[in-house]
Coordinates of C-alpha atoms in Angstrom, one line a residue:
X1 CA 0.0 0.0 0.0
X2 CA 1.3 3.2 -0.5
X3 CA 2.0 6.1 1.9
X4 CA -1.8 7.7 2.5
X5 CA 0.0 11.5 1.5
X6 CA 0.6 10.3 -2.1
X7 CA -2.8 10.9 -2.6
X8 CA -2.1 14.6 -1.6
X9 CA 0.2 15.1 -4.7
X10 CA -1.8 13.8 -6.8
X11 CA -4.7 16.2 -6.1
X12 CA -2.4 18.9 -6.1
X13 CA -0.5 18.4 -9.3
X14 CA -4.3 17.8 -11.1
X15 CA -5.4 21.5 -9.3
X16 CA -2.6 22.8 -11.2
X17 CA -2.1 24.7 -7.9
X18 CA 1.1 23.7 -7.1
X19 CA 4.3 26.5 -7.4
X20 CA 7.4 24.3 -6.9
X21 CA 8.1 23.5 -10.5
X22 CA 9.5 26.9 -11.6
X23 CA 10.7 26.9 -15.2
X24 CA 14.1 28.2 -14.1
X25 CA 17.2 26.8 -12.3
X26 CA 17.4 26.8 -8.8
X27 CA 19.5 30.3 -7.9
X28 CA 20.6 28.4 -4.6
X29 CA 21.8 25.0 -7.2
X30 CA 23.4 27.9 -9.5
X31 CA 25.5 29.6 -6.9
X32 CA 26.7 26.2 -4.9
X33 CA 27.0 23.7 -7.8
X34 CA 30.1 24.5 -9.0
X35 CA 31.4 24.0 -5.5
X36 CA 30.1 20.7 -5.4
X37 CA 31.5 20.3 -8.8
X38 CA 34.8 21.1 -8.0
X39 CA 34.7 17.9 -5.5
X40 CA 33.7 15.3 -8.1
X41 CA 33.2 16.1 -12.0
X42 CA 31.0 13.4 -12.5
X43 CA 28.1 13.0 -9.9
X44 CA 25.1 10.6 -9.5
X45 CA 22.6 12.8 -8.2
X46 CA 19.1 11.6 -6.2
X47 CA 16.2 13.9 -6.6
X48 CA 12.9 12.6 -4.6
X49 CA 10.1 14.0 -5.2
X50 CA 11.6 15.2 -8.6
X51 CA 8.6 16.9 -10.2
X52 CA 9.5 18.1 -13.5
X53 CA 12.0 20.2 -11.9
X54 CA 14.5 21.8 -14.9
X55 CA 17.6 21.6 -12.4
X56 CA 17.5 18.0 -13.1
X57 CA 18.2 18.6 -17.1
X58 CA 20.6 21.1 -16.0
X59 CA 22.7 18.8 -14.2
X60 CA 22.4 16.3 -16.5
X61 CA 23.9 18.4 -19.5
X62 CA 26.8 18.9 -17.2
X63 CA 27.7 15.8 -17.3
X64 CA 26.2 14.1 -14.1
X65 CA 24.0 10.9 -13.7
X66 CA 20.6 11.9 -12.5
X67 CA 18.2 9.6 -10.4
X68 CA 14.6 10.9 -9.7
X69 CA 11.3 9.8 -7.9
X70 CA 8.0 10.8 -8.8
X71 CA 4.9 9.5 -7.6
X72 CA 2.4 11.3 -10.5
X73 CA 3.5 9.5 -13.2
X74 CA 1.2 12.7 -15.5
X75 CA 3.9 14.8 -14.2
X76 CA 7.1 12.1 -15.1
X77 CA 6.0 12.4 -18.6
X78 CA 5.2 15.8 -18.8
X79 CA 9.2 16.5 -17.6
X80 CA 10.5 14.6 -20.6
X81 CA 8.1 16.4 -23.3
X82 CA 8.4 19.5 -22.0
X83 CA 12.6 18.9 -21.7
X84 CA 12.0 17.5 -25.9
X85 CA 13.9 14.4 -24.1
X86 CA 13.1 11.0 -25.9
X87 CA 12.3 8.1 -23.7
X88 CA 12.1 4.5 -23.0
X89 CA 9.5 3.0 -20.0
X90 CA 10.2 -0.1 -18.5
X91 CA 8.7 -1.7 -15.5
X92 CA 11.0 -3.1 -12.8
X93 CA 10.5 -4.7 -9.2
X94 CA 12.0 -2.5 -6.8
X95 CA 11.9 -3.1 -3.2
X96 CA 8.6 -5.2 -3.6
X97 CA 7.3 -2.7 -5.3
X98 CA 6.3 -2.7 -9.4
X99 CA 7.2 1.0 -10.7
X100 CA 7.6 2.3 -14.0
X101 CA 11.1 3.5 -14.5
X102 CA 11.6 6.5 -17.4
X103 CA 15.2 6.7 -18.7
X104 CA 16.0 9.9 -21.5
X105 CA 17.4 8.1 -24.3
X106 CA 20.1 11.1 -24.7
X107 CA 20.7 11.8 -21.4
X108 CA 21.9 10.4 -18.2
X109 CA 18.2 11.0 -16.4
X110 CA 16.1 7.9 -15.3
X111 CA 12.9 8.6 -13.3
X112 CA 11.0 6.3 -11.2
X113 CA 7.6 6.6 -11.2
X114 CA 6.4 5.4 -7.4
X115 CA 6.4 5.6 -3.9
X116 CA 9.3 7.7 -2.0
X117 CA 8.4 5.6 1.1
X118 CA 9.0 2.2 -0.3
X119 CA 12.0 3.2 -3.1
X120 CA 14.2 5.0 -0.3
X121 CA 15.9 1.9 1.7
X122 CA 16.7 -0.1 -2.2
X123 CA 19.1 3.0 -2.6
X124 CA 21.3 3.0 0.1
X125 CA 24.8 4.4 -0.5
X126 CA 24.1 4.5 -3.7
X127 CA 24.1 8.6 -4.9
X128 CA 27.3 11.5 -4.2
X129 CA 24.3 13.9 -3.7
X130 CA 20.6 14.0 -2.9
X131 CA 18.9 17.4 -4.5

């Protein structure tokens, strides 16, 4: 079952009410990320709750691996058309859980399409930095 909030999202993101997902970079990811940069040229990035945040494409034409999670899977697919990203959708098992994974076919962005709650402990060590 997933986490009763998800439901939350999903009625705010079909409100269209929701202010988060600017259509410019983060000025706080713009001022540090070169800093960050300077530590590791080649990240892989986690972004929960990803949205269709542009700071993900951003990062991802620098060079680094992105990672997101999305539980409204409207708003996964509205990040790729609106980024004119081609993509492939797959469905994987991940921890007990069936979600649809979206990977760019040009860039290094993959989003998972699920619940936060249940995706969090099959990742583990696995990311330089969590945005």
């Amino acid at each position: 079952a997933s986490h009763p909030r998800l439901a939350t999202w999903e009625s705010i993101y079909a409100s269209d009410e929701y202010h988060w997902n600017k259509p410019i970079i983060s000025v706080f990811l713009l001022d540090k990320f070169k800093e960050i940069e300077k530590e590791k040229p080649s990240l892989n990035i986690f972004v929960p709750l990803c949205g269709k945040s542009p700071d993900m494409l951003w990062m991802a034409k620098r060079g680094h691996c992105i990672v997101g999670i999305e539980w409204v899977e409207e708003v996964v697919k509205a990040f790729f058309e609106e980024s004119h990203l081609e993509y492939n959708v797959e469905v994987t098992d991940v921890g007990g859980s069936k979600m649809a994974v979206y990977k760019s076919s040009s860039l290094p962005i993959t989003i998972y399409c699920g619940d936060f709650f249940a995706f969090k402990e099959y990742l583990l060590g696995v990311f330089d930095f969590i945005w």
